[in-house]
C-alpha positions as a Markdown table, in Angstrom:
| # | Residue | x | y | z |
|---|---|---|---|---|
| 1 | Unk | 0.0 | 0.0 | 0.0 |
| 2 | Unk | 1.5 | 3.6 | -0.7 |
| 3 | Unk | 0.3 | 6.5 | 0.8 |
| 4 | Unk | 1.6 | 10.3 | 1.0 |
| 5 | Unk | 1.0 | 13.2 | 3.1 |
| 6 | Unk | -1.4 | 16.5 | 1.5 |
| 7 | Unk | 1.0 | 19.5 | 2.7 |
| 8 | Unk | 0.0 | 22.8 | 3.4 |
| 9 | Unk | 3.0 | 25.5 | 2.0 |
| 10 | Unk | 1.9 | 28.7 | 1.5 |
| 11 | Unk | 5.3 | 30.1 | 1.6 |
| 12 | Unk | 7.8 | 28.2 | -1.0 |
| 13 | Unk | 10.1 | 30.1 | -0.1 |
| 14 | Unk | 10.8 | 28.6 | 3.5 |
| 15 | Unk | 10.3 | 25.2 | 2.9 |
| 16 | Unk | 7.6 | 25.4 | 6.1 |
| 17 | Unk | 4.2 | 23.0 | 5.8 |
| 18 | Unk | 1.7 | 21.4 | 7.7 |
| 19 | Unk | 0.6 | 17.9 | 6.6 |
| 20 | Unk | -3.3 | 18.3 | 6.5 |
| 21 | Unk | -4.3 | 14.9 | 4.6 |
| 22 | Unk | -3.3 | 11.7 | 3.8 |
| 23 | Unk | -3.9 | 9.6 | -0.1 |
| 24 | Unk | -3.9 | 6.2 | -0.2 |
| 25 | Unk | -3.4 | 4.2 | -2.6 |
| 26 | Unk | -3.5 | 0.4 | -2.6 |
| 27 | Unk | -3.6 | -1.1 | -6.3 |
| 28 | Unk | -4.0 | -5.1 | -5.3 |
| 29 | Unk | -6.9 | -4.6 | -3.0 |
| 30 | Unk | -8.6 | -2.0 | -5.7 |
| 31 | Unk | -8.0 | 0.9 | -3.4 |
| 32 | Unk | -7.6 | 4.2 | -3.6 |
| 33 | Unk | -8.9 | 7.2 | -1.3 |
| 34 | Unk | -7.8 | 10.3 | 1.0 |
| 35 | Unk | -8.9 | 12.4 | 4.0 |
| 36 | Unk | -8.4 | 15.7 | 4.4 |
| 37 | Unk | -8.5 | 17.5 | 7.9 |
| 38 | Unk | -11.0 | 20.1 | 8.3 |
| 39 | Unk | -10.0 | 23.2 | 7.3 |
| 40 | Unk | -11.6 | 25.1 | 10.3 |
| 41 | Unk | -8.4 | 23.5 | 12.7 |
| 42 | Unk | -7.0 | 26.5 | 14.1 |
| 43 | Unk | -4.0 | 24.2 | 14.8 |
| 44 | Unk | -2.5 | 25.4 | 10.7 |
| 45 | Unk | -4.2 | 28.3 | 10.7 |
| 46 | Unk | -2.4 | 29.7 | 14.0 |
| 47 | Unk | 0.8 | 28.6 | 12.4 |
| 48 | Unk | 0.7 | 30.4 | 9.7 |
| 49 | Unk | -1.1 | 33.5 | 11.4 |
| 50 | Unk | 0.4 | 35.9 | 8.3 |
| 51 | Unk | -1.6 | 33.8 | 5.3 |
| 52 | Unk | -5.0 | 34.9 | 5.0 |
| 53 | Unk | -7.4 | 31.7 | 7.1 |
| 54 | Unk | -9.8 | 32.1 | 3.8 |
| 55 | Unk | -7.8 | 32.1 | 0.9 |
| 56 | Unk | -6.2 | 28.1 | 2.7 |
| 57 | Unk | -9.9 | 27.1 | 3.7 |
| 58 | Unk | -10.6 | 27.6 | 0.0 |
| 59 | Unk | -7.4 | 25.8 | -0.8 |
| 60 | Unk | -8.4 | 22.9 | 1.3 |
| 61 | Unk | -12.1 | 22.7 | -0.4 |
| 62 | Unk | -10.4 | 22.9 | -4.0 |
| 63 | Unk | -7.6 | 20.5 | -3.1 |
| 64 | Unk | -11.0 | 17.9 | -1.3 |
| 65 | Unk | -12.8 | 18.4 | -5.1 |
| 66 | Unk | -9.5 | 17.1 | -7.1 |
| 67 | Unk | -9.1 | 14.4 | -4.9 |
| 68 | Unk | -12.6 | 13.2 | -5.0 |
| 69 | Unk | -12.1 | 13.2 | -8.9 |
| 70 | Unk | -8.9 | 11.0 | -8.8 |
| 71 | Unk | -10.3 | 8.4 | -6.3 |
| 72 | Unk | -13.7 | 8.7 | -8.6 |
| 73 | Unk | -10.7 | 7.9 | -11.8 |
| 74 | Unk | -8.6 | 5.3 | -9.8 |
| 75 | Unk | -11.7 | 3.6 | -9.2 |
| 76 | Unk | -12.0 | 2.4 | -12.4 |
| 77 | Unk | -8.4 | 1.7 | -13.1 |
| 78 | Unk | -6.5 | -1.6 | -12.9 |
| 79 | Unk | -3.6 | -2.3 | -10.7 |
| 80 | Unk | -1.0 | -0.9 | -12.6 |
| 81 | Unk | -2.8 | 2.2 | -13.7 |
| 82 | Unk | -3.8 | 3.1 | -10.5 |
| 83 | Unk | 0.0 | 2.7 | -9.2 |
| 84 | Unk | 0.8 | 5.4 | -11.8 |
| 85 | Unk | -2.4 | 7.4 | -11.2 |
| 86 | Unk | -1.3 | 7.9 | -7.8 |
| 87 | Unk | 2.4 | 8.6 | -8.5 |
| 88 | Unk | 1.5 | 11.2 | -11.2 |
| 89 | Unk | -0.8 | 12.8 | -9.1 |
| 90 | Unk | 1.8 | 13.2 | -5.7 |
| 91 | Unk | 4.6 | 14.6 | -7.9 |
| 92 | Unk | 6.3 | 17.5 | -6.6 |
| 93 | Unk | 5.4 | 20.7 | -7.9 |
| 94 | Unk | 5.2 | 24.0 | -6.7 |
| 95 | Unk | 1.5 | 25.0 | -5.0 |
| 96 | Unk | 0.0 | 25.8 | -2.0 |
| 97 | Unk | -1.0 | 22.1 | -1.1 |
| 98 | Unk | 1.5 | 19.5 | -2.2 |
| 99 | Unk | 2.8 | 15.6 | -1.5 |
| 100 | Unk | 5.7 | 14.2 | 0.9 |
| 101 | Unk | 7.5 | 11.5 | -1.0 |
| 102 | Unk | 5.0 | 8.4 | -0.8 |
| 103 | Unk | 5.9 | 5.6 | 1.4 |
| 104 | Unk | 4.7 | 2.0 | 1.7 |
| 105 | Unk | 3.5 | 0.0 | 4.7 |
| 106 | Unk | 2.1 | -3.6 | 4.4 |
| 107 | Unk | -1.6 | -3.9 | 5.3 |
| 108 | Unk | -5.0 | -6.0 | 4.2 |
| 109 | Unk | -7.2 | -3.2 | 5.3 |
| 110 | Unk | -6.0 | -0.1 | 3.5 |
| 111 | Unk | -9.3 | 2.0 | 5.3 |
| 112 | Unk | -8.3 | 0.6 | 8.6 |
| 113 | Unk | -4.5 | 2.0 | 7.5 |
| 114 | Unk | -5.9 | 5.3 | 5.9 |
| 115 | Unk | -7.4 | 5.9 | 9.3 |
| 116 | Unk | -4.1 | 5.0 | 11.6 |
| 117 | Unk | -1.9 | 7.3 | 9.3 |
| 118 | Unk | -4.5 | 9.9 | 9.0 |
| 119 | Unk | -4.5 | 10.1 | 12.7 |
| 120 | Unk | -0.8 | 9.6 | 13.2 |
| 121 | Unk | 0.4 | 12.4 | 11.1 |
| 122 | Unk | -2.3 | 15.1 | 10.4 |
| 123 | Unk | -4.1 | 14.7 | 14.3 |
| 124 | Unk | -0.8 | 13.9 | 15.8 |
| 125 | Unk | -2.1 | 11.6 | 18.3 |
| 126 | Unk | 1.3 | 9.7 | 18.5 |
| 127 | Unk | 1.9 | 10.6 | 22.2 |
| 128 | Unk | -0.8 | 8.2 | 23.2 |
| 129 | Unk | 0.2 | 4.7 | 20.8 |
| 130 | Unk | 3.8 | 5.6 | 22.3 |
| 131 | Unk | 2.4 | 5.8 | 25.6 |
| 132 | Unk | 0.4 | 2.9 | 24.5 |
| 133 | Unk | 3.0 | 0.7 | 23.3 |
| 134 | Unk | 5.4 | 1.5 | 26.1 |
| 135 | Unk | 2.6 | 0.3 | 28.7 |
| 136 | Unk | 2.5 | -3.3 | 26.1 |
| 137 | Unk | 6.9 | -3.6 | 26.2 |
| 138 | Unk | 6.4 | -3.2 | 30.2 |
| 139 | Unk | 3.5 | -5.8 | 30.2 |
| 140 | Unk | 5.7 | -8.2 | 27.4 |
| 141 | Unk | 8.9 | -7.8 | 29.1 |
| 142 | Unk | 6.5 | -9.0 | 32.5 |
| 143 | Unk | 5.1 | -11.8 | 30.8 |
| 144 | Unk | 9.1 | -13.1 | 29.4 |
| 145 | Unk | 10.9 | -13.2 | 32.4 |
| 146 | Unk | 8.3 | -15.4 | 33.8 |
| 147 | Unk | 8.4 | -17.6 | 31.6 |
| 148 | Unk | 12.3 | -17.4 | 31.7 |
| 149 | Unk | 12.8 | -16.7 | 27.9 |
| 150 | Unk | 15.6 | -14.1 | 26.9 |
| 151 | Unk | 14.7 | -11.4 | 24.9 |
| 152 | Unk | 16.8 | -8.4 | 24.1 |
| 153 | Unk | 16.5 | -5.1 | 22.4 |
| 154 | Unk | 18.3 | -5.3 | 19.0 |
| 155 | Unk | 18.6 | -3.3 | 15.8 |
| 156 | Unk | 17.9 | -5.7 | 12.8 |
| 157 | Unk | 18.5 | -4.7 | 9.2 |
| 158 | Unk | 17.2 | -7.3 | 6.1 |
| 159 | Unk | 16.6 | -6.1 | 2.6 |
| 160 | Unk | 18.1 | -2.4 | 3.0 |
| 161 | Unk | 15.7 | -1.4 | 5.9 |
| 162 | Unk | 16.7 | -1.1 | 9.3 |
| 163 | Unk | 14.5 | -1.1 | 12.6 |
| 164 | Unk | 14.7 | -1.3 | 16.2 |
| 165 | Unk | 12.8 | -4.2 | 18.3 |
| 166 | Unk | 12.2 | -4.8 | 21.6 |
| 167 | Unk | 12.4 | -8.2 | 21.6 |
| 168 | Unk | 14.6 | -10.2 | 19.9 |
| 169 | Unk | 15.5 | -13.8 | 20.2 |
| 170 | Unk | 18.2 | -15.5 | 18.7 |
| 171 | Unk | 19.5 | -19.4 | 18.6 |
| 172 | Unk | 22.9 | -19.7 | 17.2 |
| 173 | Unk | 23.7 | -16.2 | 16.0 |
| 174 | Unk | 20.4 | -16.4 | 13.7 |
| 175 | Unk | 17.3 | -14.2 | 14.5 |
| 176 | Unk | 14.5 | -17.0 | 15.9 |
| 177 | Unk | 11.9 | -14.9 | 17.2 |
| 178 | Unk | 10.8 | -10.8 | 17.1 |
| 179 | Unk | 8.5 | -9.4 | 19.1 |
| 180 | Unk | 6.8 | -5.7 | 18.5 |
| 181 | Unk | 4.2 | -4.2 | 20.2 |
């Protein structure tokens, strides 16, 4: 599944933005959709205090209508047009809302995804799954040492990605068991 962040940058020229949306595409599950935070959230509009709150509400509505087109367009697409649909339509370019780069997570339900990104990145609400998932590592670590098994925190890197887990296993200097909250 790929996805990219909807950027708010009035002002090229500083490089600053606020991520206000999220589009998602997912080509094998014949998916393809976005959401858009509302435009009313004082959160950007504070931020950029000096750009005139109607001129990016109207932005934001605009922006909502072209993606509603595309999803409407990717709809009917197959896998591989879709892919480029999406790519073509994230390409950097200079405008008041624009794309990150587009990244890809593995999922089987791209709404239930949509959702967790949309809520990760443009509501920010990453305080509470860290909080979260630091309460599950305290609760897993628990659970380990009672049953005498020896875990330990460990970096792995396969296939040109690297990322840290709390719980690693190994038997014979080979990786046996991983365990992520």
């Amino acid at each position: 599944m790929l996805y990219a962040l909807v950027r708010f940058r009035p002002f090229a020229e500083t490089g600053e933005f606020a991520n206000v949306g999220v589009l998602v595409c997912c080509p094998h599950l014949n998916f393809i959709d976005f959401r858009m935070q509302n435009p009313n959230v004082k959160r950007v509009i504070d931020f950029f205090d000096r750009f005139d709150a109607s001129r990016y509400k109207a932005a934001v509505k605009s922006f909502e209508r072209a993606m509603a087109d595309i999803k409407q367009l990717g709809e009917s697409l197959h896998s591989q047009e879709k892919t480029e649909l999406f790519k073509a339509f994230i390409h950097p370019r200079e405008a008041l809302m624009t794309f990150s780069e587009y990244s890809v997570v593995m999922s089987l339900n791209p709404q239930g995804e949509l959702d967790r990104i949309f809520e990760h990145y443009i509501r920010q609400n990453f305080s509470k799954d860290l909080q979260a998932e630091h309460k599950q590592e305290v609760e897993i670590r628990s659970i380990v040492q009672r049953l005498g098994k020896r875990f330990v925190k460990q970096r792995i890197t396969m296939h040109g990605v690297s990322a840290e887990f709390p719980f690693v296993q190994t038997r014979n200097d080979t990786i046996d068991k991983v365990i992520k909250p």
